[in-house]
Amino acid sequence: MSDQKETPVPDQQTTTLGELAKTVRSKNAGTDRITFDIIFADRATYDHVRTSGALTRRTVRELFDVTDERITDFVEFDPAFAIKFTLQRTSPSGGPGERDVFGCQQYPPLLSVPVPLPSTTGATH
C-alpha cells in the first residue's frame, strides 16, 4: 500500500475530504487487515459526502491501487456519521517487508480526495 496514486487537486467547485471530515484515520484490524475511518462532525456533512459519490469502493480501488477483492468491507455507518472500509494487507502486520506495523500511516491519500461543494440553490442532500 505504499505506492499510492496521487489524487487530483481540488478546483474552485470542490473541497477535500480532509477539509470536511472531523477524523480520517487508519489502523490495524487484526494482523492481516487495515481499517479506515472517515468520521464527520454532523449529519449534513456526512450525507453530502455520502451522496456526492466522492468516496466509493471504486475511489478506494483507484486511490490505493487495490483490487475489489482486497476491500473486505465498505460501510456507510449512519449512527456515527462515518464511512468505513477495510483492506486486506499484502503481508501480515510485522511480517518481512512490512513498513507500517500499526497500519496508522495509510490514510493520508484520503485527505485530498475531491468532494463537490454543496449546492447553494437551497437543495439539500
mmCIF file of N, CA and C in Angstrom:
data_model
loop_
_atom_site.group_PDB
_atom_site.id
_atom_site.type_symbol
_atom_site.label_atom_id
_atom_site.label_comp_id
_atom_site.label_asym_id
_atom_site.label_seq_id
_atom_site.Cartn_x
_atom_site.Cartn_y
_atom_site.Cartn_z
ATOM 1 N N MET A 1 0.803 -1.195 0.000
ATOM 2 C CA MET A 1 0.000 0.000 0.000
ATOM 3 C C MET A 1 0.843 1.255 0.000
ATOM 4 N N SER A 2 2.120 1.144 -0.173
ATOM 5 C CA SER A 2 2.976 2.311 -0.118
ATOM 6 C C SER A 2 3.082 3.035 -1.450
ATOM 7 N N ASP A 3 2.655 2.414 -2.532
ATOM 8 C CA ASP A 3 2.765 3.027 -3.846
ATOM 9 C C ASP A 3 1.423 3.607 -4.277
ATOM 10 N N GLN A 4 0.831 4.453 -3.435
ATOM 11 C CA GLN A 4 -0.477 5.011 -3.722
ATOM 12 C C GLN A 4 -0.381 6.061 -4.811
ATOM 13 N N LYS A 5 -1.453 6.161 -5.593
ATOM 14 C CA LYS A 5 -1.515 7.141 -6.658
ATOM 15 C C LYS A 5 -1.883 8.495 -6.083
ATOM 16 N N GLU A 6 -1.443 9.547 -6.760
ATOM 17 C CA GLU A 6 -1.802 10.896 -6.342
ATOM 18 C C GLU A 6 -3.249 11.161 -6.720
ATOM 19 N N THR A 7 -3.959 11.885 -5.861
ATOM 20 C CA THR A 7 -5.329 12.256 -6.177
ATOM 21 C C THR A 7 -5.333 13.630 -6.818
ATOM 22 N N PRO A 8 -6.365 13.922 -7.604
ATOM 23 C CA PRO A 8 -6.417 15.220 -8.260
ATOM 24 C C PRO A 8 -6.508 16.360 -7.253
ATOM 25 N N VAL A 9 -5.961 17.493 -7.635
ATOM 26 C CA VAL A 9 -6.049 18.684 -6.798
ATOM 27 C C VAL A 9 -7.446 19.266 -6.966
ATOM 28 N N PRO A 10 -8.115 19.615 -5.869
ATOM 29 C CA PRO A 10 -9.460 20.152 -5.996
ATOM 30 C C PRO A 10 -9.461 21.494 -6.732
ATOM 31 N N ASP A 11 -10.563 21.762 -7.427
ATOM 32 C CA ASP A 11 -10.690 23.045 -8.106
ATOM 33 C C ASP A 11 -11.628 23.951 -7.305
ATOM 34 N N GLN A 12 -12.068 25.038 -7.913
ATOM 35 C CA GLN A 12 -12.910 26.004 -7.208
ATOM 36 C C GLN A 12 -14.310 25.463 -6.936
ATOM 37 N N GLN A 13 -14.691 24.374 -7.572
ATOM 38 C CA GLN A 13 -16.014 23.788 -7.404
ATOM 39 C C GLN A 13 -15.997 22.616 -6.423
ATOM 40 N N THR A 14 -14.811 22.346 -5.845
ATOM 41 C CA THR A 14 -14.688 21.219 -4.925
ATOM 42 C C THR A 14 -13.937 21.636 -3.664
ATOM 43 N N THR A 15 -14.061 20.792 -2.678
ATOM 44 C CA THR A 15 -13.250 20.884 -1.471
ATOM 45 C C THR A 15 -12.606 19.509 -1.311
ATOM 46 N N THR A 16 -12.043 19.210 -0.178
ATOM 47 C CA THR A 16 -11.416 17.903 0.006
ATOM 48 C C THR A 16 -12.050 17.160 1.172
ATOM 49 N N LEU A 17 -11.873 15.868 1.144
ATOM 50 C CA LEU A 17 -12.340 15.036 2.241
ATOM 51 C C LEU A 17 -11.682 15.464 3.550
ATOM 52 N N GLY A 18 -10.407 15.821 3.488
ATOM 53 C CA GLY A 18 -9.688 16.273 4.675
ATOM 54 C C GLY A 18 -10.278 17.543 5.281
ATOM 55 N N GLU A 19 -10.811 18.418 4.436
ATOM 56 C CA GLU A 19 -11.441 19.650 4.928
ATOM 57 C C GLU A 19 -12.800 19.376 5.563
ATOM 58 N N LEU A 20 -13.504 18.381 5.071
ATOM 59 C CA LEU A 20 -14.864 18.120 5.533
ATOM 60 C C LEU A 20 -14.954 17.160 6.716
ATOM 61 N N ALA A 21 -14.010 16.243 6.817
ATOM 62 C CA ALA A 21 -14.075 15.215 7.862
ATOM 63 C C ALA A 21 -13.527 15.721 9.187
ATOM 64 N N LYS A 22 -14.151 15.260 10.255
ATOM 65 C CA LYS A 22 -13.642 15.546 11.603
ATOM 66 C C LYS A 22 -12.432 14.668 11.899
ATOM 67 N N THR A 23 -12.501 13.428 11.454
ATOM 68 C CA THR A 23 -11.421 12.459 11.682
ATOM 69 C C THR A 23 -11.233 11.603 10.444
ATOM 70 N N VAL A 24 -9.976 11.424 10.039
ATOM 71 C CA VAL A 24 -9.617 10.473 8.994
ATOM 72 C C VAL A 24 -8.461 9.671 9.569
ATOM 73 N N ARG A 25 -8.641 8.355 9.666
ATOM 74 C CA ARG A 25 -7.592 7.547 10.290
ATOM 75 C C ARG A 25 -7.565 6.146 9.698
ATOM 76 N N SER A 26 -6.439 5.498 9.907
ATOM 77 C CA SER A 26 -6.290 4.090 9.551
ATOM 78 C C SER A 26 -5.645 3.387 10.734
ATOM 79 N N LYS A 27 -5.942 2.097 10.853
ATOM 80 C CA LYS A 27 -5.382 1.327 11.964
ATOM 81 C C LYS A 27 -5.513 -0.160 11.673
ATOM 82 N N ASN A 28 -4.771 -0.951 12.414
ATOM 83 C CA ASN A 28 -4.848 -2.400 12.271
ATOM 84 C C ASN A 28 -6.255 -2.895 12.563
ATOM 85 N N ALA A 29 -6.628 -3.922 11.839
ATOM 86 C CA ALA A 29 -7.863 -4.656 12.105
ATOM 87 C C ALA A 29 -7.464 -6.127 12.104
ATOM 88 N N GLY A 30 -6.673 -6.483 13.079
ATOM 89 C CA GLY A 30 -6.082 -7.811 13.118
ATOM 90 C C GLY A 30 -4.734 -7.781 12.427
ATOM 91 N N THR A 31 -4.126 -8.939 12.266
ATOM 92 C CA THR A 31 -2.782 -8.988 11.687
ATOM 93 C C THR A 31 -2.771 -8.860 10.170
ATOM 94 N N ASP A 32 -3.920 -9.090 9.528
ATOM 95 C CA ASP A 32 -3.912 -9.121 8.071
ATOM 96 C C ASP A 32 -4.817 -8.093 7.400
ATOM 97 N N ARG A 33 -5.294 -7.116 8.172
ATOM 98 C CA ARG A 33 -6.174 -6.094 7.594
ATOM 99 C C ARG A 33 -5.881 -4.722 8.186
ATOM 100 N N ILE A 34 -6.191 -3.697 7.395
ATOM 101 C CA ILE A 34 -6.123 -2.308 7.856
ATOM 102 C C ILE A 34 -7.494 -1.706 7.629
ATOM 103 N N THR A 35 -8.020 -1.049 8.646
ATOM 104 C CA THR A 35 -9.327 -0.417 8.520
ATOM 105 C C THR A 35 -9.167 1.099 8.496
ATOM 106 N N PHE A 36 -10.042 1.748 7.775
ATOM 107 C CA PHE A 36 -10.024 3.196 7.601
ATOM 108 C C PHE A 36 -11.351 3.763 8.086
ATOM 109 N N ASP A 37 -11.285 4.866 8.815
ATOM 110 C CA ASP A 37 -12.478 5.536 9.317
ATOM 111 C C ASP A 37 -12.460 6.982 8.844
ATOM 112 N N ILE A 38 -13.552 7.423 8.244
ATOM 113 C CA ILE A 38 -13.745 8.817 7.883
ATOM 114 C C ILE A 38 -15.005 9.246 8.621
ATOM 115 N N ILE A 39 -14.831 10.109 9.621
ATOM 116 C CA ILE A 39 -15.921 10.473 10.512
ATOM 117 C C ILE A 39 -16.221 11.962 10.360
ATOM 118 N N PHE A 40 -17.493 12.290 10.297
ATOM 119 C CA PHE A 40 -17.920 13.671 10.104
ATOM 120 C C PHE A 40 -18.567 14.217 11.366
ATOM 121 N N ALA A 41 -18.490 15.521 11.558
ATOM 122 C CA ALA A 41 -18.996 16.163 12.777
ATOM 123 C C ALA A 41 -20.515 16.232 12.817
ATOM 124 N N ASP A 42 -21.148 16.215 11.646
ATOM 125 C CA ASP A 42 -22.607 16.375 11.643
ATOM 126 C C ASP A 42 -23.237 15.584 10.504
ATOM 127 N N ARG A 43 -24.513 15.385 10.624
ATOM 128 C CA ARG A 43 -25.280 14.592 9.663
ATOM 129 C C ARG A 43 -25.252 15.205 8.259
ATOM 130 N N ALA A 44 -25.375 16.523 8.184
ATOM 131 C CA ALA A 44 -25.442 17.194 6.882
ATOM 132 C C ALA A 44 -24.161 16.969 6.075
ATOM 133 N N THR A 45 -23.011 17.110 6.703
ATOM 134 C CA THR A 45 -21.740 16.913 6.003
ATOM 135 C C THR A 45 -21.579 15.454 5.605
ATOM 136 N N TYR A 46 -21.884 14.558 6.518
ATOM 137 C CA TYR A 46 -21.822 13.117 6.227
ATOM 138 C C TYR A 46 -22.723 12.778 5.043
ATOM 139 N N ASP A 47 -23.960 13.235 5.075
ATOM 140 C CA ASP A 47 -24.897 12.944 3.989
ATOM 141 C C ASP A 47 -24.414 13.537 2.663
ATOM 142 N N HIS A 48 -23.855 14.733 2.728
ATOM 143 C CA HIS A 48 -23.359 15.358 1.496
ATOM 144 C C HIS A 48 -22.239 14.520 0.875
ATOM 145 N N VAL A 49 -21.267 14.132 1.669
ATOM 146 C CA VAL A 49 -20.148 13.332 1.136
ATOM 147 C C VAL A 49 -20.656 11.977 0.660
ATOM 148 N N ARG A 50 -21.506 11.360 1.438
ATOM 149 C CA ARG A 50 -22.037 10.037 1.107
ATOM 150 C C ARG A 50 -22.784 10.054 -0.226
ATOM 151 N N THR A 51 -23.607 11.067 -0.450
ATOM 152 C CA THR A 51 -24.408 11.116 -1.671
ATOM 153 C C THR A 51 -23.660 11.732 -2.857
ATOM 154 N N SER A 52 -22.529 12.368 -2.606
ATOM 155 C CA SER A 52 -21.771 13.005 -3.689
ATOM 156 C C SER A 52 -21.075 11.997 -4.594
ATOM 157 N N GLY A 53 -20.856 10.800 -4.097
ATOM 158 C CA GLY A 53 -20.123 9.798 -4.873
ATOM 159 C C GLY A 53 -18.615 9.991 -4.844
ATOM 160 N N ALA A 54 -18.141 10.876 -3.981
ATOM 161 C CA ALA A 54 -16.702 11.150 -3.916
ATOM 162 C C ALA A 54 -15.925 9.990 -3.309
ATOM 163 N N LEU A 55 -16.535 9.266 -2.384
ATOM 164 C CA LEU A 55 -15.842 8.156 -1.732
ATOM 165 C C LEU A 55 -16.674 6.887 -1.890
ATOM 166 N N THR A 56 -16.185 6.022 -2.755
ATOM 167 C CA THR A 56 -16.857 4.768 -3.062
ATOM 168 C C THR A 56 -15.817 3.646 -3.090
ATOM 169 N N ARG A 57 -16.285 2.426 -3.276
ATOM 170 C CA ARG A 57 -15.343 1.309 -3.449
ATOM 171 C C ARG A 57 -14.406 1.586 -4.622
ATOM 172 N N ARG A 58 -14.941 2.171 -5.675
ATOM 173 C CA ARG A 58 -14.112 2.493 -6.835
ATOM 174 C C ARG A 58 -13.028 3.502 -6.472
ATOM 175 N N THR A 59 -13.397 4.537 -5.706
ATOM 176 C CA THR A 59 -12.413 5.523 -5.255
ATOM 177 C C THR A 59 -11.300 4.830 -4.492
ATOM 178 N N VAL A 60 -11.668 3.936 -3.594
ATOM 179 C CA VAL A 60 -10.690 3.210 -2.775
ATOM 180 C C VAL A 60 -9.788 2.361 -3.665
ATOM 181 N N ARG A 61 -10.380 1.640 -4.618
ATOM 182 C CA ARG A 61 -9.575 0.816 -5.536
ATOM 183 C C ARG A 61 -8.534 1.656 -6.259
ATOM 184 N N GLU A 62 -8.971 2.791 -6.790
ATOM 185 C CA GLU A 62 -8.064 3.637 -7.561
ATOM 186 C C GLU A 62 -7.032 4.336 -6.677
ATOM 187 N N LEU A 63 -7.468 4.830 -5.528
ATOM 188 C CA LEU A 63 -6.585 5.584 -4.644
ATOM 189 C C LEU A 63 -5.469 4.718 -4.067
ATOM 190 N N PHE A 64 -5.808 3.490 -3.681
ATOM 191 C CA PHE A 64 -4.835 2.605 -3.048
ATOM 192 C C PHE A 64 -4.314 1.517 -3.994
ATOM 193 N N ASP A 65 -4.733 1.581 -5.258
ATOM 194 C CA ASP A 65 -4.288 0.642 -6.280
ATOM 195 C C ASP A 65 -4.469 -0.806 -5.811
ATOM 196 N N VAL A 66 -5.701 -1.121 -5.430
ATOM 197 C CA VAL A 66 -6.043 -2.461 -4.955
ATOM 198 C C VAL A 66 -7.185 -3.022 -5.795
ATOM 199 N N THR A 67 -7.299 -4.330 -5.798
ATOM 200 C CA THR A 67 -8.431 -4.977 -6.459
ATOM 201 C C THR A 67 -9.633 -4.927 -5.527
ATOM 202 N N ASP A 68 -10.806 -5.122 -6.091
ATOM 203 C CA ASP A 68 -12.023 -5.112 -5.275
ATOM 204 C C ASP A 68 -12.000 -6.218 -4.223
ATOM 205 N N GLU A 69 -11.345 -7.314 -4.540
ATOM 206 C CA GLU A 69 -11.266 -8.436 -3.599
ATOM 207 C C GLU A 69 -10.513 -8.063 -2.321
ATOM 208 N N ARG A 70 -9.600 -7.097 -2.401
ATOM 209 C CA ARG A 70 -8.849 -6.679 -1.210
ATOM 210 C C ARG A 70 -9.658 -5.748 -0.315
ATOM 211 N N ILE A 71 -10.765 -5.214 -0.820
ATOM 212 C CA ILE A 71 -11.644 -4.389 0.010
ATOM 213 C C ILE A 71 -12.628 -5.336 0.677
ATOM 214 N N THR A 72 -12.357 -5.661 1.940
ATOM 215 C CA THR A 72 -13.184 -6.667 2.611
ATOM 216 C C THR A 72 -14.479 -6.083 3.149
ATOM 217 N N ASP A 73 -14.504 -4.789 3.411
ATOM 218 C CA ASP A 73 -15.712 -4.111 3.899
ATOM 219 C C ASP A 73 -15.725 -2.684 3.372
ATOM 220 N N PHE A 74 -16.909 -2.171 3.080
ATOM 221 C CA PHE A 74 -17.110 -0.759 2.769
ATOM 222 C C PHE A 74 -18.484 -0.420 3.323
ATOM 223 N N VAL A 75 -18.512 0.396 4.390
ATOM 224 C CA VAL A 75 -19.746 0.624 5.142
ATOM 225 C C VAL A 75 -19.996 2.111 5.334
ATOM 226 N N GLU A 76 -21.219 2.525 5.074
ATOM 227 C CA GLU A 76 -21.681 3.860 5.468
ATOM 228 C C GLU A 76 -22.427 3.653 6.778
ATOM 229 N N PHE A 77 -21.843 4.126 7.877
ATOM 230 C CA PHE A 77 -22.360 3.858 9.215
ATOM 231 C C PHE A 77 -23.074 5.100 9.739
ATOM 232 N N ASP A 78 -24.369 5.179 9.464
ATOM 233 C CA ASP A 78 -25.165 6.367 9.783
ATOM 234 C C ASP A 78 -25.115 6.809 11.249
ATOM 235 N N PRO A 79 -25.198 5.887 12.233
ATOM 236 C CA PRO A 79 -25.214 6.353 13.627
ATOM 237 C C PRO A 79 -23.976 7.161 14.039
ATOM 238 N N ALA A 80 -22.835 6.911 13.384
ATOM 239 C CA ALA A 80 -21.596 7.614 13.740
ATOM 240 C C ALA A 80 -21.212 8.675 12.713
ATOM 241 N N PHE A 81 -22.060 8.895 11.697
ATOM 242 C CA PHE A 81 -21.729 9.813 10.594
ATOM 243 C C PHE A 81 -20.374 9.428 10.007
ATOM 244 N N ALA A 82 -20.196 8.145 9.707
ATOM 245 C CA ALA A 82 -18.885 7.639 9.301
ATOM 246 C C ALA A 82 -18.967 6.759 8.057
ATOM 247 N N ILE A 83 -17.912 6.827 7.273
ATOM 248 C CA ILE A 83 -17.695 5.898 6.171
ATOM 249 C C ILE A 83 -16.458 5.097 6.555
ATOM 250 N N LYS A 84 -16.588 3.778 6.507
ATOM 251 C CA LYS A 84 -15.517 2.906 6.964
ATOM 252 C C LYS A 84 -15.244 1.863 5.882
ATOM 253 N N PHE A 85 -13.966 1.540 5.716
ATOM 254 C CA PHE A 85 -13.638 0.437 4.825
ATOM 255 C C PHE A 85 -12.399 -0.265 5.351
ATOM 256 N N THR A 86 -12.245 -1.515 4.927
ATOM 257 C CA THR A 86 -11.131 -2.341 5.381
ATOM 258 C C THR A 86 -10.449 -2.966 4.173
ATOM 259 N N LEU A 87 -9.121 -2.930 4.199
ATOM 260 C CA LEU A 87 -8.318 -3.538 3.143
ATOM 261 C C LEU A 87 -7.541 -4.731 3.677
ATOM 262 N N GLN A 88 -7.486 -5.772 2.877
ATOM 263 C CA GLN A 88 -6.640 -6.926 3.173
ATOM 264 C C GLN A 88 -5.196 -6.511 2.930
ATOM 265 N N ARG A 89 -4.317 -6.753 3.895
ATOM 266 C CA ARG A 89 -2.893 -6.454 3.715
ATOM 267 C C ARG A 89 -2.275 -7.424 2.726
ATOM 268 N N THR A 90 -1.173 -7.002 2.100
ATOM 269 C CA THR A 90 -0.436 -7.916 1.215
ATOM 270 C C THR A 90 0.497 -8.819 2.003
ATOM 271 N N SER A 91 0.870 -8.381 3.213
ATOM 272 C CA SER A 91 1.659 -9.223 4.118
ATOM 273 C C SER A 91 1.208 -8.911 5.543
ATOM 274 N N PRO A 92 1.351 -9.849 6.463
ATOM 275 C CA PRO A 92 0.873 -9.642 7.830
ATOM 276 C C PRO A 92 1.589 -8.488 8.542
ATOM 277 N N SER A 93 0.887 -7.872 9.461
ATOM 278 C CA SER A 93 1.482 -6.829 10.294
ATOM 279 C C SER A 93 2.707 -7.381 10.999
ATOM 280 N N GLY A 94 3.827 -6.687 10.861
ATOM 281 C CA GLY A 94 5.065 -7.124 11.494
ATOM 282 C C GLY A 94 5.842 -8.153 10.698
ATOM 283 N N GLY A 95 5.291 -8.568 9.559
ATOM 284 C CA GLY A 95 5.962 -9.554 8.724
ATOM 285 C C GLY A 95 7.101 -8.934 7.930
ATOM 286 N N PRO A 96 7.891 -9.772 7.274
ATOM 287 C CA PRO A 96 9.005 -9.266 6.459
ATOM 288 C C PRO A 96 8.514 -8.269 5.403
ATOM 289 N N GLY A 97 9.186 -7.152 5.326
ATOM 290 C CA GLY A 97 8.845 -6.133 4.339
ATOM 291 C C GLY A 97 7.732 -5.189 4.742
ATOM 292 N N GLU A 98 7.096 -5.439 5.853
ATOM 293 C CA GLU A 98 6.003 -4.570 6.314
ATOM 294 C C GLU A 98 6.583 -3.236 6.766
ATOM 295 N N ARG A 99 6.019 -2.136 6.263
ATOM 296 C CA ARG A 99 6.538 -0.806 6.585
ATOM 297 C C ARG A 99 5.664 -0.015 7.545
ATOM 298 N N ASP A 100 4.497 -0.537 7.886
ATOM 299 C CA ASP A 100 3.592 0.175 8.786
ATOM 300 C C ASP A 100 2.911 -0.848 9.694
ATOM 301 N N VAL A 101 3.614 -1.260 10.719
ATOM 302 C CA VAL A 101 3.158 -2.333 11.599
ATOM 303 C C VAL A 101 1.782 -2.053 12.197
ATOM 304 N N PHE A 102 1.509 -0.804 12.557
ATOM 305 C CA PHE A 102 0.243 -0.470 13.199
ATOM 306 C C PHE A 102 -0.838 -0.045 12.201
ATOM 307 N N GLY A 103 -0.484 0.105 10.935
ATOM 308 C CA GLY A 103 -1.456 0.484 9.920
ATOM 309 C C GLY A 103 -1.917 1.931 10.011
ATOM 310 N N CYS A 104 -1.246 2.715 10.832
ATOM 311 C CA CYS A 104 -1.719 4.074 11.109
ATOM 312 C C CYS A 104 -1.188 5.131 10.152
ATOM 313 N N GLN A 105 -0.404 4.745 9.167
ATOM 314 C CA GLN A 105 0.165 5.719 8.230
ATOM 315 C C GLN A 105 -0.394 5.561 6.819
ATOM 316 N N GLN A 106 -1.508 4.900 6.680
ATOM 317 C CA GLN A 106 -2.061 4.613 5.358
ATOM 318 C C GLN A 106 -3.152 5.594 4.912
ATOM 319 N N TYR A 107 -3.674 6.420 5.801
ATOM 320 C CA TYR A 107 -4.818 7.277 5.489
ATOM 321 C C TYR A 107 -4.531 8.549 4.689
ATOM 322 N N PRO A 108 -3.307 9.113 4.660
ATOM 323 C CA PRO A 108 -3.122 10.423 4.022
ATOM 324 C C PRO A 108 -3.674 10.600 2.609
ATOM 325 N N PRO A 109 -3.637 9.598 1.718
ATOM 326 C CA PRO A 109 -4.220 9.836 0.393
ATOM 327 C C PRO A 109 -5.706 10.224 0.434
ATOM 328 N N LEU A 110 -6.409 9.819 1.475
ATOM 329 C CA LEU A 110 -7.827 10.157 1.595
ATOM 330 C C LEU A 110 -8.043 11.655 1.812
ATOM 331 N N LEU A 111 -7.082 12.318 2.417
ATOM 332 C CA LEU A 111 -7.250 13.729 2.765
ATOM 333 C C LEU A 111 -7.485 14.616 1.550
ATOM 334 N N SER A 112 -6.910 14.268 0.417
ATOM 335 C CA SER A 112 -7.023 15.124 -0.762
ATOM 336 C C SER A 112 -8.069 14.647 -1.772
ATOM 337 N N VAL A 113 -8.915 13.694 -1.391
ATOM 338 C CA VAL A 113 -9.979 13.258 -2.297
ATOM 339 C C VAL A 113 -10.930 14.433 -2.532
ATOM 340 N N PRO A 114 -11.138 14.815 -3.798
ATOM 341 C CA PRO A 114 -12.026 15.943 -4.071
ATOM 342 C C PRO A 114 -13.489 15.590 -3.816
ATOM 343 N N VAL A 115 -14.195 16.547 -3.225
ATOM 344 C CA VAL A 115 -15.628 16.405 -2.952
ATOM 345 C C VAL A 115 -16.308 17.647 -3.525
ATOM 346 N N PRO A 116 -17.346 17.473 -4.335
ATOM 347 C CA PRO A 116 -18.033 18.638 -4.860
ATOM 348 C C PRO A 116 -18.582 19.508 -3.730
ATOM 349 N N LEU A 117 -18.522 20.811 -3.938
ATOM 350 C CA LEU A 117 -19.104 21.725 -2.950
ATOM 351 C C LEU A 117 -20.610 21.531 -2.922
ATOM 352 N N PRO A 118 -21.218 21.703 -1.756
ATOM 353 C CA PRO A 118 -22.674 21.595 -1.687
ATOM 354 C C PRO A 118 -23.344 22.634 -2.579
ATOM 355 N N SER A 119 -24.481 22.302 -3.099
ATOM 356 C CA SER A 119 -25.249 23.217 -3.931
ATOM 357 C C SER A 119 -25.698 24.404 -3.089
ATOM 358 N N THR A 120 -25.667 25.575 -3.673
ATOM 359 C CA THR A 120 -26.115 26.790 -2.967
ATOM 360 C C THR A 120 -27.516 27.200 -3.408
ATOM 361 N N THR A 121 -28.193 26.306 -4.126
ATOM 362 C CA THR A 121 -29.524 26.635 -4.632
ATOM 363 C C THR A 121 -30.616 26.283 -3.646
ATOM 364 N N GLY A 122 -30.220 25.888 -2.443
ATOM 365 C CA GLY A 122 -31.207 25.549 -1.427
ATOM 366 C C GLY A 122 -31.546 24.084 -1.392
ATOM 367 N N ALA A 123 -31.047 23.318 -2.338
ATOM 368 C CA ALA A 123 -31.286 21.889 -2.336
ATOM 369 C C ALA A 123 -30.486 21.243 -1.224
ATOM 370 N N THR A 124 -31.059 20.275 -0.567
ATOM 371 C CA THR A 124 -30.344 19.565 0.496
ATOM 372 C C THR A 124 -30.158 18.126 0.098
ATOM 373 N N HIS A 125 -29.177 17.515 0.699
ATOM 374 C CA HIS A 125 -28.893 16.091 0.447
ATOM 375 C C HIS A 125 -29.379 15.294 1.601
#
